[in-house]
XYZ file of C-alpha atoms in Angstrom:
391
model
C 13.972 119.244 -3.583
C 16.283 120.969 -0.885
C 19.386 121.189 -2.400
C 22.608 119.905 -0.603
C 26.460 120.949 -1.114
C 28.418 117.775 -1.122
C 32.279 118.523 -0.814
C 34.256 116.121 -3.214
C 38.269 116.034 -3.813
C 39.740 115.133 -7.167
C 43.410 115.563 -8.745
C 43.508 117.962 -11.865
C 43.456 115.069 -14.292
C 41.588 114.412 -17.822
C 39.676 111.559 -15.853
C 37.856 113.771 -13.111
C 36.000 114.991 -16.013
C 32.625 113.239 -14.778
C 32.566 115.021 -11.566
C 33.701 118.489 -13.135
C 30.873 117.645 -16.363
C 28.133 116.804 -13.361
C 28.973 120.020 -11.417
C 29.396 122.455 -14.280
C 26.350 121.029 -16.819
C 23.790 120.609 -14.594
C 23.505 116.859 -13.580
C 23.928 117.960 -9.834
C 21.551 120.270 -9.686
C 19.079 117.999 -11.509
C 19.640 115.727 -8.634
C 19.248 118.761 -6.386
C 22.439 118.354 -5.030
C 25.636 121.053 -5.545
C 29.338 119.641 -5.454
C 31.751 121.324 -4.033
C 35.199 120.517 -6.152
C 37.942 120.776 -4.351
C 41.623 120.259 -6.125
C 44.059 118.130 -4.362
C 48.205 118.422 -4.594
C 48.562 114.577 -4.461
C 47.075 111.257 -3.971
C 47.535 110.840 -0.143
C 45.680 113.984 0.125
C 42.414 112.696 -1.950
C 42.971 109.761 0.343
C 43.428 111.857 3.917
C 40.533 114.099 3.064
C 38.054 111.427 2.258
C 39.125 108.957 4.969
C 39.144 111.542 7.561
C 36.129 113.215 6.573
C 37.220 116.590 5.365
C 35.111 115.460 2.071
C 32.241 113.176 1.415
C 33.318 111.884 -1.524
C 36.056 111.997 -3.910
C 37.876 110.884 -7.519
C 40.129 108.192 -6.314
C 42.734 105.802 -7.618
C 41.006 102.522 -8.096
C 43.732 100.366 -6.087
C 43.427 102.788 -3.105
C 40.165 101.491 -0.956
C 41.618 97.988 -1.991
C 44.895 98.874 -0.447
C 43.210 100.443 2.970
C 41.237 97.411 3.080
C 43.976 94.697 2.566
C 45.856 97.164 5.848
C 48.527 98.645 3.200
C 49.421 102.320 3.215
C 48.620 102.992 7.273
C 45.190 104.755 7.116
C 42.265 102.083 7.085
C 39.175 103.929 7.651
C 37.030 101.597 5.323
C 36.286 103.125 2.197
C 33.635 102.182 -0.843
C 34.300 101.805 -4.446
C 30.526 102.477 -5.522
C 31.166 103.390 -9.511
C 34.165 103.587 -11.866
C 34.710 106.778 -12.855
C 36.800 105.998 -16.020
C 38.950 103.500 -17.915
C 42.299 103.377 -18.904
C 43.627 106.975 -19.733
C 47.463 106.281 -18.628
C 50.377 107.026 -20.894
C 53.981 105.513 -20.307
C 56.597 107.878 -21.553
C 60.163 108.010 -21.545
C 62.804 111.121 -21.591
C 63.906 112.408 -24.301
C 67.838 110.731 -23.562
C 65.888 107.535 -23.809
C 63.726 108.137 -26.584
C 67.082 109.155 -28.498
C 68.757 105.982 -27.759
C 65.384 104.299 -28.955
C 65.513 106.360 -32.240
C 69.360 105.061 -32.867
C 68.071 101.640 -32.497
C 65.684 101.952 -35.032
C 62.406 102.148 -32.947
C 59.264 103.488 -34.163
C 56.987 104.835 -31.628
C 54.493 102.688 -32.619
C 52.368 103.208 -29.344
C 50.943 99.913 -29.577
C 53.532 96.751 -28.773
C 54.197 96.574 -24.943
C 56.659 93.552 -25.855
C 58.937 95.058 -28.611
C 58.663 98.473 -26.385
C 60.629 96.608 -23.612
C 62.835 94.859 -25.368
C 64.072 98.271 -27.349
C 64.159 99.491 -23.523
C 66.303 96.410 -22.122
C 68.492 97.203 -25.815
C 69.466 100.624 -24.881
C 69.399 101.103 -21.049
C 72.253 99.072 -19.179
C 70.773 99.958 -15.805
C 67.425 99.892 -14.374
C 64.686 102.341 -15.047
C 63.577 104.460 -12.815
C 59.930 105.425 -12.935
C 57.653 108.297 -11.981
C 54.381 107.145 -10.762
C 51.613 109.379 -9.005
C 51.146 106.787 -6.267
C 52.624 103.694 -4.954
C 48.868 102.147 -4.803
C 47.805 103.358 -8.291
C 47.127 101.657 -11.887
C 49.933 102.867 -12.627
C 52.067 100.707 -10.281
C 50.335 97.453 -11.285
C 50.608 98.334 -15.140
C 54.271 98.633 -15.383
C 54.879 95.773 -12.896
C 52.644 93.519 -14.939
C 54.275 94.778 -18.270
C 57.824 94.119 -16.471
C 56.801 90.501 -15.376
C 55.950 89.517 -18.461
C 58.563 90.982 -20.875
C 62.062 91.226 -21.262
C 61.968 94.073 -18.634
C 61.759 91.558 -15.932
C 60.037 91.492 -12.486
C 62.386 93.526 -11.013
C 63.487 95.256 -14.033
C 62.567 99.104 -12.917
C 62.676 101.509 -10.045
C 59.385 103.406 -8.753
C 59.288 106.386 -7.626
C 56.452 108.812 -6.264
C 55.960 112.026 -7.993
C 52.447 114.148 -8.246
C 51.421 114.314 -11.422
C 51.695 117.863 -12.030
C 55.102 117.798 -11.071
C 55.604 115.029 -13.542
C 56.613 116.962 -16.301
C 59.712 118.906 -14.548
C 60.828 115.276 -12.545
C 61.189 113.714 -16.220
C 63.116 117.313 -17.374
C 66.027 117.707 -14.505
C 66.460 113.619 -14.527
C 64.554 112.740 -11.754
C 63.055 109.757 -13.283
C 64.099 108.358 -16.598
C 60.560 107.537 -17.651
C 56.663 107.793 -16.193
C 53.232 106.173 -15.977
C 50.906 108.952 -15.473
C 47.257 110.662 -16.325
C 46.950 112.942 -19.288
C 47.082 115.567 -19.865
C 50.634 115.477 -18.185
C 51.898 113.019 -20.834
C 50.766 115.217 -23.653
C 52.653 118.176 -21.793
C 55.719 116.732 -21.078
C 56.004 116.118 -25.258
C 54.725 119.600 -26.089
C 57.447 120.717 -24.021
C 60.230 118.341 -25.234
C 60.715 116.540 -22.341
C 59.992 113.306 -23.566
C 58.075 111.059 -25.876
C 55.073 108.464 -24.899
C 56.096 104.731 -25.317
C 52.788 103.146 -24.638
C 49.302 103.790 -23.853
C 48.112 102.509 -20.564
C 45.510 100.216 -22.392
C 48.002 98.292 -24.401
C 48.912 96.482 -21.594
C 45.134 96.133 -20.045
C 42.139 97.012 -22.470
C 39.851 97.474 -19.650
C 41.848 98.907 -16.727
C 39.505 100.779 -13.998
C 41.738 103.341 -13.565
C 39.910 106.165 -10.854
C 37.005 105.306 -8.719
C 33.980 107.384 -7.039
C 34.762 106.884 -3.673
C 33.416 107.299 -0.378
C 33.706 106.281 3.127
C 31.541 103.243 3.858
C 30.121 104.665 6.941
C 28.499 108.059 5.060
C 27.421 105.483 2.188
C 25.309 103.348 4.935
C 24.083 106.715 6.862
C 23.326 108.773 3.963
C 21.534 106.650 1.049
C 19.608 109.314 -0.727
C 22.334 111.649 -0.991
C 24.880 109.147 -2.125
C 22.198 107.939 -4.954
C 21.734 111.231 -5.882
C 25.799 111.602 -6.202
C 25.659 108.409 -8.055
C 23.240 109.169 -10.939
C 25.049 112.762 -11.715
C 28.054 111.327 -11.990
C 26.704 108.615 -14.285
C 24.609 111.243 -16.230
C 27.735 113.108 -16.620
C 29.558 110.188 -18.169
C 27.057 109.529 -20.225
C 27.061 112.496 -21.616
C 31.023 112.918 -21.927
C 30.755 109.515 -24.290
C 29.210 111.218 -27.288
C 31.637 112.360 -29.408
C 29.632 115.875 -30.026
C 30.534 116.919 -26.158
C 33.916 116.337 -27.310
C 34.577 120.415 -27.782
C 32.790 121.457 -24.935
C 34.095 119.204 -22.507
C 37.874 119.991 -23.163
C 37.187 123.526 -23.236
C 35.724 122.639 -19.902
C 38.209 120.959 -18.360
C 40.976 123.602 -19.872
C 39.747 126.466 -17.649
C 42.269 127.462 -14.830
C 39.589 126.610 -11.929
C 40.566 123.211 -13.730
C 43.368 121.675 -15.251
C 44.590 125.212 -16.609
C 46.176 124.113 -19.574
C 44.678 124.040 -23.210
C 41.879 122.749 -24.715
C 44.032 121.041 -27.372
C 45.835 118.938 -24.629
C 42.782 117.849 -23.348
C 41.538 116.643 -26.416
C 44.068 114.639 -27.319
C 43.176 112.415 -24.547
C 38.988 112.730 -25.386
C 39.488 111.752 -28.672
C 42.273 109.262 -28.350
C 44.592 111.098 -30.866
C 47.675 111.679 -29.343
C 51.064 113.268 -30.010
C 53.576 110.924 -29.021
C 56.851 113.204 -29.685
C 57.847 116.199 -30.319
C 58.730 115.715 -34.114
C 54.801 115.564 -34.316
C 54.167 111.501 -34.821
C 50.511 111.190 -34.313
C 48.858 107.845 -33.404
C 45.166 107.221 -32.117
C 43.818 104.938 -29.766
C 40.253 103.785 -29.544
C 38.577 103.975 -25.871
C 41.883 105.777 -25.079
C 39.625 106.350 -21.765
C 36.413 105.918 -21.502
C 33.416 106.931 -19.003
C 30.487 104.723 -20.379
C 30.489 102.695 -22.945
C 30.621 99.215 -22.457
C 29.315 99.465 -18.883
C 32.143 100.986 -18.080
C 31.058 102.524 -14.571
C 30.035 99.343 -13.049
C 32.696 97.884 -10.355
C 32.965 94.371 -10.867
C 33.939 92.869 -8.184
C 36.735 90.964 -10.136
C 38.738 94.096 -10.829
C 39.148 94.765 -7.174
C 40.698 91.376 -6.713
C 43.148 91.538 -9.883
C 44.376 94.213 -7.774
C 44.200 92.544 -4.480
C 46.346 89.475 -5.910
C 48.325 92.004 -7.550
C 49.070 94.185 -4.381
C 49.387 90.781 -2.329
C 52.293 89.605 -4.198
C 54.169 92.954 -4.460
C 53.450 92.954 -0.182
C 53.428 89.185 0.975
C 50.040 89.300 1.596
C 49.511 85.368 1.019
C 46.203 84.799 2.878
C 43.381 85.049 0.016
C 41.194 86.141 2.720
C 42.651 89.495 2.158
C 41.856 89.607 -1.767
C 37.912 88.437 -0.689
C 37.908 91.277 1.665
C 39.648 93.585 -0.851
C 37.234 92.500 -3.508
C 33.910 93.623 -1.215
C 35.124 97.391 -1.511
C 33.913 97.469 -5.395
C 30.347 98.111 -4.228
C 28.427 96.425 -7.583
C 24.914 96.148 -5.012
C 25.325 99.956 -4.127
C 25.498 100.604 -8.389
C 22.273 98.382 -8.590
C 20.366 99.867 -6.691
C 20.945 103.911 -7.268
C 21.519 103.225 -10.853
C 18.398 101.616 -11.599
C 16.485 104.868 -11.887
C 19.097 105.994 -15.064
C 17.456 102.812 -17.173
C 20.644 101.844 -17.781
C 21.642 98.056 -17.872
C 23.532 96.268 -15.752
C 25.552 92.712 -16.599
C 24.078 90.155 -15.081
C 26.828 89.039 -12.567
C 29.272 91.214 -10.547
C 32.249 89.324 -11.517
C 34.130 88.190 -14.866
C 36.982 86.336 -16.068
C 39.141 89.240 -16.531
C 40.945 89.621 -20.244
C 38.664 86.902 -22.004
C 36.843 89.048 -23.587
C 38.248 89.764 -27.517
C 35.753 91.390 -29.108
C 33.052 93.468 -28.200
C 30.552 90.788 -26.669
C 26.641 91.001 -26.231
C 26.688 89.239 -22.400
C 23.736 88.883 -20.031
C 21.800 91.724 -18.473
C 18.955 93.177 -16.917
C 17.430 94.422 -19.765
C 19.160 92.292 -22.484
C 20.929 95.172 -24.501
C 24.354 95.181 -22.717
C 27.771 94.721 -24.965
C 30.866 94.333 -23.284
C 34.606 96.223 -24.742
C 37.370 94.017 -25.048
C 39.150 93.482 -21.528
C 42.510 91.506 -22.905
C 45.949 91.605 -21.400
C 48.346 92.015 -23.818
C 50.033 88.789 -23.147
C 46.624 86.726 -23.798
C 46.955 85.731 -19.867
C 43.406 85.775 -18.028
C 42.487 86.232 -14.525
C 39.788 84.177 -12.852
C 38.009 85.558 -9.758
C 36.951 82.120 -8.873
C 38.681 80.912 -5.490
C 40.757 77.655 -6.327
C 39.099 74.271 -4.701
């Protein structure tokens, strides 16, 4: 098999570990294809390199191709969803001002409540939040504006504003932002360096968030089956193999290297492992699936996700017309993860949408092969979604 170099952007985060595990351990070149990495400043430049062909493929926030499909953000060049490349993986944190004020009034970190978490914030802050996110289309957007809507935070309770997450860290530090929503590791390293403390994980407010996507433009998908199948079945390989808990080592030591992330192994294995610092006094707390790349089918892009974030994205733009979260929906390409995924043996659920956050427990459901279980995908206000258009 001739092999073929396949240039793919990603952001230094914890969740491009599939593409950096496929690359680096072999699961390209068993596909006889080579990826060539490249590391991205920011989200609109993932977006601008894919969408204008500079890469074939790349690690993508999940509301992105949504977004360029419902018109939003001004570059439209239709784009594919054709895997999820992880789950949750999102910390909220606050400066350390704020986590003082939070101390006084007797909160304790508990990195679990999203409800008593805003109402200590609405307690102590008499104006509103501002917040660092990586990208105005991101999970990160849609987590803290769902968390807001449905606590005492209110709809319109914070203030968003764009920073990359590297430069996270020093935005929180000279009071650029009074709190954040980003990817670790850059939680972990704004507590290490006393910046701040982490409020929430991402999953507390969504169990099953598809937080970054494998994404490429539609066109190359259609014109270039075999190589996107072969990009397909590393990745998947690759996550795979980053769910069993004795990769844990390697993998952050991995990750850690400076053609990387370039910051410790420690840092990244906090987020692996789901045991994470959450100030600088040293209060521990772990968190199951903190992100995950496989279990529970998590690669597969139902088609319901994308339009949670369609509806979610339409109200935040008045985009009233649900033709646009149909549309939006059609980016999450489940048929595309049918058929090059087939070859892996793995098993697929037997539809391509769900009722989003009905699912408590971890639930056998329908598949191909009869062997599929399902994590729990709740909100944490016990709200569900249905994908189903209304009669």
């Amino acid at each position: 098999m001739k092999t073929v170099t396949l240039p793919v952007a990603y952001v230094p985060l914890v969740d491009a570990a599939p593409l950096i595990v496929a690359h680096e351990m072999g699961f390209a070149e068993t596909e006889g294809i080579s990826l060539d990495l490249i590391a991205a400043p920011s989200w609109s430049s993932v977006r601008d390199m894919l969408a204008f062909g500079r890469v074939d493929a790349a690690h993508l926030l999940s509301p992105v191709p949504v977004a360029m499909a419902m018109g939003l953000g001004g570059v439209t060049t239709p784009l594919s969803a054709v895997s999820v490349l992880s789950l949750n993986g999102n910390v909220i944190g606050v400066s350390r001002v704020i986590e003082e004020k939070l101390r006084a009034a007797g909160f304790g970190f508990d990195f679990v409540d999203p409800i008593k978490a805003a109402e200590a914030l609405v307690q102590v802050c008499t104006k509103p939040l501002t917040f660092g996110v990586p990208f105005p289309f991101s999970m990160h957007v849609e987590l803290l504006r769902y968390w807001c809507a449905h606590t005492a935070l209110g709809a319109d309770g914070i203030e968003i504003r764009t920073v990359p997450p590297p430069l996270m860290v020093d935005a929180l530090a000279s009071g650029d932002v009074d709190a954040f929503c980003v990817g670790e590791p850059w939680g972990s390293v704004a507590v290490d360096q006393g910046s701040g403390a982490l409020l929430l994980p991402g999953q507390a407010i969504w169990k099953f968030a598809p937080e970054k996507v494998l994404a490429v433009r539609t066109e190359w998908a259609e014109t270039e089956p075999n190589l996107l199948g072969r990009l397909m079945r590393a990745v998947w390989h690759a996550g795979r193999w980053l769910s069993r808990p004795e990769s844990r080592i390697a993998a952050a030591e991995l990750l850690s290297r400076k053609d990387y992330l370039d910051v410790s192994p420690e840092l990244i294995d906090r987020a692996l492992s789901g045991n994470l610092t959450v100030t600088a006094r040293g209060d521990q707390r772990t968190v199951p699936h903190f992100v995950e790349f496989h279990e529970g089918a998590a690669g597969f892009p139902w088609r319901s996700q994308a339009k949670w974030i369609a509806q979610q994205l339409g109200r935040t733009h008045n985009l009233s017309d649900p033709s646009f979260t149909e549309r939006a929906s059609k980016v999450f390409r489940t048929d595309l993860y049918r058929k090059h995924i087939a070859s892996t043996g793995s098993d697929f659920p037997g539809a391509s949408e769900k009722v989003e956050g009905s699912i408590r427990i971890d639930t056998p459901v329908a598949s191909a092969r009869g062997q599929l279980t399902l994590l729990p995908d709740e909100f944490f206000d016990a709200r569900v979604f249905d994908p189903s258009p209304e009669d």
